[in-house]
mmCIF file with all atom_site columns, C-alpha atoms in Angstrom:
data_model
loop_
_atom_site.group_PDB
_atom_site.id
_atom_site.type_symbol
_atom_site.label_atom_id
_atom_site.label_alt_id
_atom_site.label_comp_id
_atom_site.label_asym_id
_atom_site.label_entity_id
_atom_site.label_seq_id
_atom_site.pdbx_PDB_ins_code
_atom_site.Cartn_x
_atom_site.Cartn_y
_atom_site.Cartn_z
_atom_site.occupancy
_atom_site.B_iso_or_equiv
_atom_site.pdbx_formal_charge
_atom_site.auth_seq_id
_atom_site.auth_comp_id
_atom_site.auth_asym_id
_atom_site.auth_atom_id
_atom_site.pdbx_PDB_model_num
ATOM 1   C CA . UNK A 1 1   ? -29.221 -38.069 3.143   1.00 0.00 ? 1   UNK A CA 1
ATOM 2   C CA . UNK A 1 2   ? -26.429 -36.359 1.258   1.00 0.00 ? 2   UNK A CA 1
ATOM 3   C CA . UNK A 1 3   ? -23.954 -38.414 -0.694  1.00 0.00 ? 3   UNK A CA 1
ATOM 4   C CA . UNK A 1 4   ? -20.345 -37.459 0.095   1.00 0.00 ? 4   UNK A CA 1
ATOM 5   C CA . UNK A 1 5   ? -18.725 -35.998 -3.006  1.00 0.00 ? 5   UNK A CA 1
ATOM 6   C CA . UNK A 1 6   ? -15.435 -37.224 -4.411  1.00 0.00 ? 6   UNK A CA 1
ATOM 7   C CA . UNK A 1 7   ? -12.638 -34.771 -5.222  1.00 0.00 ? 7   UNK A CA 1
ATOM 8   C CA . UNK A 1 8   ? -13.318 -35.467 -8.907  1.00 0.00 ? 8   UNK A CA 1
ATOM 9   C CA . UNK A 1 9   ? -16.987 -34.517 -8.570  1.00 0.00 ? 9   UNK A CA 1
ATOM 10  C CA . UNK A 1 10  ? -16.097 -31.384 -6.611  1.00 0.00 ? 10  UNK A CA 1
ATOM 11  C CA . UNK A 1 11  ? -13.507 -30.297 -9.184  1.00 0.00 ? 11  UNK A CA 1
ATOM 12  C CA . UNK A 1 12  ? -16.078 -30.703 -11.965 1.00 0.00 ? 12  UNK A CA 1
ATOM 13  C CA . UNK A 1 13  ? -18.597 -28.720 -9.960  1.00 0.00 ? 13  UNK A CA 1
ATOM 14  C CA . UNK A 1 14  ? -21.044 -31.595 -9.804  1.00 0.00 ? 14  UNK A CA 1
ATOM 15  C CA . UNK A 1 15  ? -23.657 -31.304 -7.082  1.00 0.00 ? 15  UNK A CA 1
ATOM 16  C CA . UNK A 1 16  ? -26.034 -34.233 -7.036  1.00 0.00 ? 16  UNK A CA 1
ATOM 17  C CA . UNK A 1 17  ? -27.228 -34.442 -10.597 1.00 0.00 ? 17  UNK A CA 1
ATOM 18  C CA . UNK A 1 18  ? -26.758 -30.747 -11.344 1.00 0.00 ? 18  UNK A CA 1
ATOM 19  C CA . UNK A 1 19  ? -23.709 -28.886 -12.638 1.00 0.00 ? 19  UNK A CA 1
ATOM 20  C CA . UNK A 1 20  ? -22.735 -25.714 -10.736 1.00 0.00 ? 20  UNK A CA 1
ATOM 21  C CA . UNK A 1 21  ? -22.531 -22.597 -12.850 1.00 0.00 ? 21  UNK A CA 1
ATOM 22  C CA . UNK A 1 22  ? -19.358 -20.673 -12.051 1.00 0.00 ? 22  UNK A CA 1
ATOM 23  C CA . UNK A 1 23  ? -18.506 -17.104 -12.906 1.00 0.00 ? 23  UNK A CA 1
ATOM 24  C CA . UNK A 1 24  ? -15.593 -17.377 -15.294 1.00 0.00 ? 24  UNK A CA 1
ATOM 25  C CA . UNK A 1 25  ? -14.862 -13.634 -15.571 1.00 0.00 ? 25  UNK A CA 1
ATOM 26  C CA . UNK A 1 26  ? -11.211 -12.906 -16.220 1.00 0.00 ? 26  UNK A CA 1
ATOM 27  C CA . UNK A 1 27  ? -9.598  -9.667  -15.055 1.00 0.00 ? 27  UNK A CA 1
ATOM 28  C CA . UNK A 1 28  ? -6.071  -8.274  -15.374 1.00 0.00 ? 28  UNK A CA 1
ATOM 29  C CA . UNK A 1 29  ? -4.247  -7.907  -12.049 1.00 0.00 ? 29  UNK A CA 1
ATOM 30  C CA . UNK A 1 30  ? -0.820  -6.841  -10.783 1.00 0.00 ? 30  UNK A CA 1
ATOM 31  C CA . UNK A 1 31  ? 1.472   -9.724  -9.856  1.00 0.00 ? 31  UNK A CA 1
ATOM 32  C CA . UNK A 1 32  ? 5.047   -9.945  -8.663  1.00 0.00 ? 32  UNK A CA 1
ATOM 33  C CA . UNK A 1 33  ? 7.453   -11.161 -11.329 1.00 0.00 ? 33  UNK A CA 1
ATOM 34  C CA . UNK A 1 34  ? 10.351  -11.463 -8.854  1.00 0.00 ? 34  UNK A CA 1
ATOM 35  C CA . UNK A 1 35  ? 10.523  -12.408 -5.181  1.00 0.00 ? 35  UNK A CA 1
ATOM 36  C CA . UNK A 1 36  ? 10.521  -9.449  -2.805  1.00 0.00 ? 36  UNK A CA 1
ATOM 37  C CA . UNK A 1 37  ? 11.655  -9.227  0.826   1.00 0.00 ? 37  UNK A CA 1
ATOM 38  C CA . UNK A 1 38  ? 9.814   -7.728  3.785   1.00 0.00 ? 38  UNK A CA 1
ATOM 39  C CA . UNK A 1 39  ? 10.276  -3.952  3.888   1.00 0.00 ? 39  UNK A CA 1
ATOM 40  C CA . UNK A 1 40  ? 11.490  -3.715  0.294   1.00 0.00 ? 40  UNK A CA 1
ATOM 41  C CA . UNK A 1 41  ? 9.961   -0.949  -1.815  1.00 0.00 ? 41  UNK A CA 1
ATOM 42  C CA . UNK A 1 42  ? 8.163   -2.113  -4.939  1.00 0.00 ? 42  UNK A CA 1
ATOM 43  C CA . UNK A 1 43  ? 9.445   -0.689  -8.228  1.00 0.00 ? 43  UNK A CA 1
ATOM 44  C CA . UNK A 1 44  ? 8.443   -1.328  -11.851 1.00 0.00 ? 44  UNK A CA 1
ATOM 45  C CA . UNK A 1 45  ? 10.982  -4.141  -12.261 1.00 0.00 ? 45  UNK A CA 1
ATOM 46  C CA . UNK A 1 46  ? 9.018   -6.283  -9.766  1.00 0.00 ? 46  UNK A CA 1
ATOM 47  C CA . UNK A 1 47  ? 5.528   -5.825  -11.190 1.00 0.00 ? 47  UNK A CA 1
ATOM 48  C CA . UNK A 1 48  ? 3.809   -7.525  -14.111 1.00 0.00 ? 48  UNK A CA 1
ATOM 49  C CA . UNK A 1 49  ? 0.203   -8.080  -15.141 1.00 0.00 ? 49  UNK A CA 1
ATOM 50  C CA . UNK A 1 50  ? -1.701  -11.295 -15.765 1.00 0.00 ? 50  UNK A CA 1
ATOM 51  C CA . UNK A 1 51  ? -5.250  -12.296 -16.493 1.00 0.00 ? 51  UNK A CA 1
ATOM 52  C CA . UNK A 1 52  ? -6.734  -14.240 -13.576 1.00 0.00 ? 52  UNK A CA 1
ATOM 53  C CA . UNK A 1 53  ? -10.195 -15.575 -12.690 1.00 0.00 ? 53  UNK A CA 1
ATOM 54  C CA . UNK A 1 54  ? -12.266 -13.001 -10.823 1.00 0.00 ? 54  UNK A CA 1
ATOM 55  C CA . UNK A 1 55  ? -12.760 -15.334 -7.855  1.00 0.00 ? 55  UNK A CA 1
ATOM 56  C CA . UNK A 1 56  ? -8.993  -15.155 -7.102  1.00 0.00 ? 56  UNK A CA 1
ATOM 57  C CA . UNK A 1 57  ? -8.596  -11.406 -7.105  1.00 0.00 ? 57  UNK A CA 1
ATOM 58  C CA . UNK A 1 58  ? -10.606 -9.942  -4.234  1.00 0.00 ? 58  UNK A CA 1
ATOM 59  C CA . UNK A 1 59  ? -8.530  -7.012  -2.961  1.00 0.00 ? 59  UNK A CA 1
ATOM 60  C CA . UNK A 1 60  ? -6.072  -7.147  -5.885  1.00 0.00 ? 60  UNK A CA 1
ATOM 61  C CA . UNK A 1 61  ? -4.570  -4.128  -7.630  1.00 0.00 ? 61  UNK A CA 1
ATOM 62  C CA . UNK A 1 62  ? -5.038  -3.540  -11.345 1.00 0.00 ? 62  UNK A CA 1
ATOM 63  C CA . UNK A 1 63  ? -3.025  -0.331  -11.865 1.00 0.00 ? 63  UNK A CA 1
ATOM 64  C CA . UNK A 1 64  ? 0.737   -0.021  -11.424 1.00 0.00 ? 64  UNK A CA 1
ATOM 65  C CA . UNK A 1 65  ? 0.337   3.391   -9.754  1.00 0.00 ? 65  UNK A CA 1
ATOM 66  C CA . UNK A 1 66  ? -1.430  1.661   -6.845  1.00 0.00 ? 66  UNK A CA 1
ATOM 67  C CA . UNK A 1 67  ? 1.630   -0.446  -5.935  1.00 0.00 ? 67  UNK A CA 1
ATOM 68  C CA . UNK A 1 68  ? 4.721   1.528   -6.951  1.00 0.00 ? 68  UNK A CA 1
ATOM 69  C CA . UNK A 1 69  ? 6.663   2.948   -4.015  1.00 0.00 ? 69  UNK A CA 1
ATOM 70  C CA . UNK A 1 70  ? 4.869   0.835   -1.404  1.00 0.00 ? 70  UNK A CA 1
ATOM 71  C CA . UNK A 1 71  ? 6.669   -1.537  0.975   1.00 0.00 ? 71  UNK A CA 1
ATOM 72  C CA . UNK A 1 72  ? 6.115   -5.264  1.307   1.00 0.00 ? 72  UNK A CA 1
ATOM 73  C CA . UNK A 1 73  ? 4.662   -6.237  4.719   1.00 0.00 ? 73  UNK A CA 1
ATOM 74  C CA . UNK A 1 74  ? 6.307   -9.678  4.428   1.00 0.00 ? 74  UNK A CA 1
ATOM 75  C CA . UNK A 1 75  ? 8.338   -11.742 1.976   1.00 0.00 ? 75  UNK A CA 1
ATOM 76  C CA . UNK A 1 76  ? 6.261   -12.220 -1.183  1.00 0.00 ? 76  UNK A CA 1
ATOM 77  C CA . UNK A 1 77  ? 6.946   -14.871 -3.833  1.00 0.00 ? 77  UNK A CA 1
ATOM 78  C CA . UNK A 1 78  ? 7.042   -14.275 -7.580  1.00 0.00 ? 78  UNK A CA 1
ATOM 79  C CA . UNK A 1 79  ? 3.668   -14.999 -9.181  1.00 0.00 ? 79  UNK A CA 1
ATOM 80  C CA . UNK A 1 80  ? 1.685   -13.716 -6.193  1.00 0.00 ? 80  UNK A CA 1
ATOM 81  C CA . UNK A 1 81  ? -1.284  -11.477 -6.974  1.00 0.00 ? 81  UNK A CA 1
ATOM 82  C CA . UNK A 1 82  ? -0.576  -8.182  -5.196  1.00 0.00 ? 82  UNK A CA 1
ATOM 83  C CA . UNK A 1 83  ? -3.319  -7.376  -2.707  1.00 0.00 ? 83  UNK A CA 1
ATOM 84  C CA . UNK A 1 84  ? -3.818  -4.674  -0.090  1.00 0.00 ? 84  UNK A CA 1
ATOM 85  C CA . UNK A 1 85  ? -2.900  -7.083  2.717   1.00 0.00 ? 85  UNK A CA 1
ATOM 86  C CA . UNK A 1 86  ? 0.607   -7.511  1.222   1.00 0.00 ? 86  UNK A CA 1
ATOM 87  C CA . UNK A 1 87  ? 1.611   -3.837  1.182   1.00 0.00 ? 87  UNK A CA 1
ATOM 88  C CA . UNK A 1 88  ? 2.228   -1.063  3.700   1.00 0.00 ? 88  UNK A CA 1
ATOM 89  C CA . UNK A 1 89  ? 1.425   2.562   3.040   1.00 0.00 ? 89  UNK A CA 1
ATOM 90  C CA . UNK A 1 90  ? 4.537   4.592   2.334   1.00 0.00 ? 90  UNK A CA 1
ATOM 91  C CA . UNK A 1 91  ? 4.340   7.953   4.048   1.00 0.00 ? 91  UNK A CA 1
ATOM 92  C CA . UNK A 1 92  ? 6.043   11.182  2.945   1.00 0.00 ? 92  UNK A CA 1
ATOM 93  C CA . UNK A 1 93  ? 6.952   11.619  6.605   1.00 0.00 ? 93  UNK A CA 1
ATOM 94  C CA . UNK A 1 94  ? 7.280   8.776   9.113   1.00 0.00 ? 94  UNK A CA 1
ATOM 95  C CA . UNK A 1 95  ? 6.957   9.153   12.871  1.00 0.00 ? 95  UNK A CA 1
ATOM 96  C CA . UNK A 1 96  ? 10.341  10.099  14.407  1.00 0.00 ? 96  UNK A CA 1
ATOM 97  C CA . UNK A 1 97  ? 11.757  11.286  11.039  1.00 0.00 ? 97  UNK A CA 1
ATOM 98  C CA . UNK A 1 98  ? 13.868  14.405  11.058  1.00 0.00 ? 98  UNK A CA 1
ATOM 99  C CA . UNK A 1 99  ? 12.007  16.917  8.866   1.00 0.00 ? 99  UNK A CA 1
ATOM 100 C CA . UNK A 1 100 ? 12.968  20.241  7.345   1.00 0.00 ? 100 UNK A CA 1
ATOM 101 C CA . UNK A 1 101 ? 10.600  23.012  8.440   1.00 0.00 ? 101 UNK A CA 1
ATOM 102 C CA . UNK A 1 102 ? 10.444  25.774  5.826   1.00 0.00 ? 102 UNK A CA 1
ATOM 103 C CA . UNK A 1 103 ? 8.632   29.043  6.551   1.00 0.00 ? 103 UNK A CA 1
ATOM 104 C CA . UNK A 1 104 ? 8.726   31.409  3.596   1.00 0.00 ? 104 UNK A CA 1
ATOM 105 C CA . UNK A 1 105 ? 7.136   34.507  2.140   1.00 0.00 ? 105 UNK A CA 1
ATOM 106 C CA . UNK A 1 106 ? 8.147   36.845  -0.710  1.00 0.00 ? 106 UNK A CA 1
ATOM 107 C CA . UNK A 1 107 ? 10.928  38.513  1.292   1.00 0.00 ? 107 UNK A CA 1
ATOM 108 C CA . UNK A 1 108 ? 12.441  35.816  3.531   1.00 0.00 ? 108 UNK A CA 1
ATOM 109 C CA . UNK A 1 109 ? 12.815  32.062  4.012   1.00 0.00 ? 109 UNK A CA 1
ATOM 110 C CA . UNK A 1 110 ? 13.508  30.512  7.413   1.00 0.00 ? 110 UNK A CA 1
ATOM 111 C CA . UNK A 1 111 ? 14.425  26.851  7.832   1.00 0.00 ? 111 UNK A CA 1
ATOM 112 C CA . UNK A 1 112 ? 14.918  24.690  10.875  1.00 0.00 ? 112 UNK A CA 1
ATOM 113 C CA . UNK A 1 113 ? 14.708  20.995  11.700  1.00 0.00 ? 113 UNK A CA 1
ATOM 114 C CA . UNK A 1 114 ? 12.153  19.123  13.763  1.00 0.00 ? 114 UNK A CA 1
ATOM 115 C CA . UNK A 1 115 ? 11.089  15.583  14.646  1.00 0.00 ? 115 UNK A CA 1
ATOM 116 C CA . UNK A 1 116 ? 7.789   14.284  13.254  1.00 0.00 ? 116 UNK A CA 1
ATOM 117 C CA . UNK A 1 117 ? 5.476   12.998  15.980  1.00 0.00 ? 117 UNK A CA 1
ATOM 118 C CA . UNK A 1 118 ? 3.118   11.192  13.530  1.00 0.00 ? 118 UNK A CA 1
ATOM 119 C CA . UNK A 1 119 ? 3.144   9.576   10.074  1.00 0.00 ? 119 UNK A CA 1
ATOM 120 C CA . UNK A 1 120 ? 1.662   11.550  7.213   1.00 0.00 ? 120 UNK A CA 1
ATOM 121 C CA . UNK A 1 121 ? 1.194   12.074  3.488   1.00 0.00 ? 121 UNK A CA 1
ATOM 122 C CA . UNK A 1 122 ? 1.593   15.297  1.501   1.00 0.00 ? 122 UNK A CA 1
ATOM 123 C CA . UNK A 1 123 ? -1.152  17.703  2.570   1.00 0.00 ? 123 UNK A CA 1
ATOM 124 C CA . UNK A 1 124 ? -1.638  16.119  6.007   1.00 0.00 ? 124 UNK A CA 1
ATOM 125 C CA . UNK A 1 125 ? -1.346  18.190  9.171   1.00 0.00 ? 125 UNK A CA 1
ATOM 126 C CA . UNK A 1 126 ? 0.902   16.600  11.816  1.00 0.00 ? 126 UNK A CA 1
ATOM 127 C CA . UNK A 1 127 ? 2.584   17.723  15.049  1.00 0.00 ? 127 UNK A CA 1
ATOM 128 C CA . UNK A 1 128 ? 6.377   18.130  15.123  1.00 0.00 ? 128 UNK A CA 1
ATOM 129 C CA . UNK A 1 129 ? 8.852   18.924  17.876  1.00 0.00 ? 129 UNK A CA 1
ATOM 130 C CA . UNK A 1 130 ? 11.472  21.621  17.263  1.00 0.00 ? 130 UNK A CA 1
ATOM 131 C CA . UNK A 1 131 ? 14.867  20.038  17.924  1.00 0.00 ? 131 UNK A CA 1
ATOM 132 C CA . UNK A 1 132 ? 16.355  23.172  19.523  1.00 0.00 ? 132 UNK A CA 1
ATOM 133 C CA . UNK A 1 133 ? 13.484  24.659  21.526  1.00 0.00 ? 133 UNK A CA 1
ATOM 134 C CA . UNK A 1 134 ? 11.668  21.333  22.215  1.00 0.00 ? 134 UNK A CA 1
ATOM 135 C CA . UNK A 1 135 ? 8.374   23.115  21.401  1.00 0.00 ? 135 UNK A CA 1
ATOM 136 C CA . UNK A 1 136 ? 5.621   21.165  19.671  1.00 0.00 ? 136 UNK A CA 1
ATOM 137 C CA . UNK A 1 137 ? 3.690   22.778  16.820  1.00 0.00 ? 137 UNK A CA 1
ATOM 138 C CA . UNK A 1 138 ? 1.558   21.742  13.854  1.00 0.00 ? 138 UNK A CA 1
ATOM 139 C CA . UNK A 1 139 ? 2.749   21.690  10.267  1.00 0.00 ? 139 UNK A CA 1
ATOM 140 C CA . UNK A 1 140 ? 1.485   20.747  6.809   1.00 0.00 ? 140 UNK A CA 1
ATOM 141 C CA . UNK A 1 141 ? 3.526   18.155  4.891   1.00 0.00 ? 141 UNK A CA 1
ATOM 142 C CA . UNK A 1 142 ? 4.707   19.670  1.602   1.00 0.00 ? 142 UNK A CA 1
ATOM 143 C CA . UNK A 1 143 ? 7.083   16.967  0.329   1.00 0.00 ? 143 UNK A CA 1
ATOM 144 C CA . UNK A 1 144 ? 9.312   14.051  1.282   1.00 0.00 ? 144 UNK A CA 1
ATOM 145 C CA . UNK A 1 145 ? 10.513  15.004  4.785   1.00 0.00 ? 145 UNK A CA 1
ATOM 146 C CA . UNK A 1 146 ? 9.570   18.659  4.175   1.00 0.00 ? 146 UNK A CA 1
ATOM 147 C CA . UNK A 1 147 ? 6.921   20.600  6.082   1.00 0.00 ? 147 UNK A CA 1
ATOM 148 C CA . UNK A 1 148 ? 5.538   24.129  6.415   1.00 0.00 ? 148 UNK A CA 1
ATOM 149 C CA . UNK A 1 149 ? 4.383   25.571  9.734   1.00 0.00 ? 149 UNK A CA 1
ATOM 150 C CA . UNK A 1 150 ? 0.794   26.685  10.130  1.00 0.00 ? 150 UNK A CA 1
ATOM 151 C CA . UNK A 1 151 ? 1.005   30.440  10.619  1.00 0.00 ? 151 UNK A CA 1
ATOM 152 C CA . UNK A 1 152 ? -1.401  33.283  11.396  1.00 0.00 ? 152 UNK A CA 1
ATOM 153 C CA . UNK A 1 153 ? -0.336  35.450  8.465   1.00 0.00 ? 153 UNK A CA 1
#
């Protein structure tokens, strides 16, 4: 038979007559230093770093570059360890964004506008729909809401 453990015994890590050995590794992780609302973009003023036990930090970020510019998926309280499940990816182009299509060579630059049909990051290839002709074509994302058509030059 197993003896039911008291909360005191559990907190001390006592199991029967043996003491549990716990990993007490401490790592530095990104935490929120101010409350943040759902959809809000994280900037430096919201992020701090604290040492926390390794068992608390699965999926946590430890570099500021990993969290800056990302959006909160939900309201997050100050003191929360920032983890992947808390943050959305911020795309350079979001689906249904109006984007500037720039086709250029040494002699001429042509620009027009289009609607993005998918989300994407810089360097991604996505389909867009020309707002005037309604034609769909593929482009490469070159910047925030800027794309270049794929040409046969």
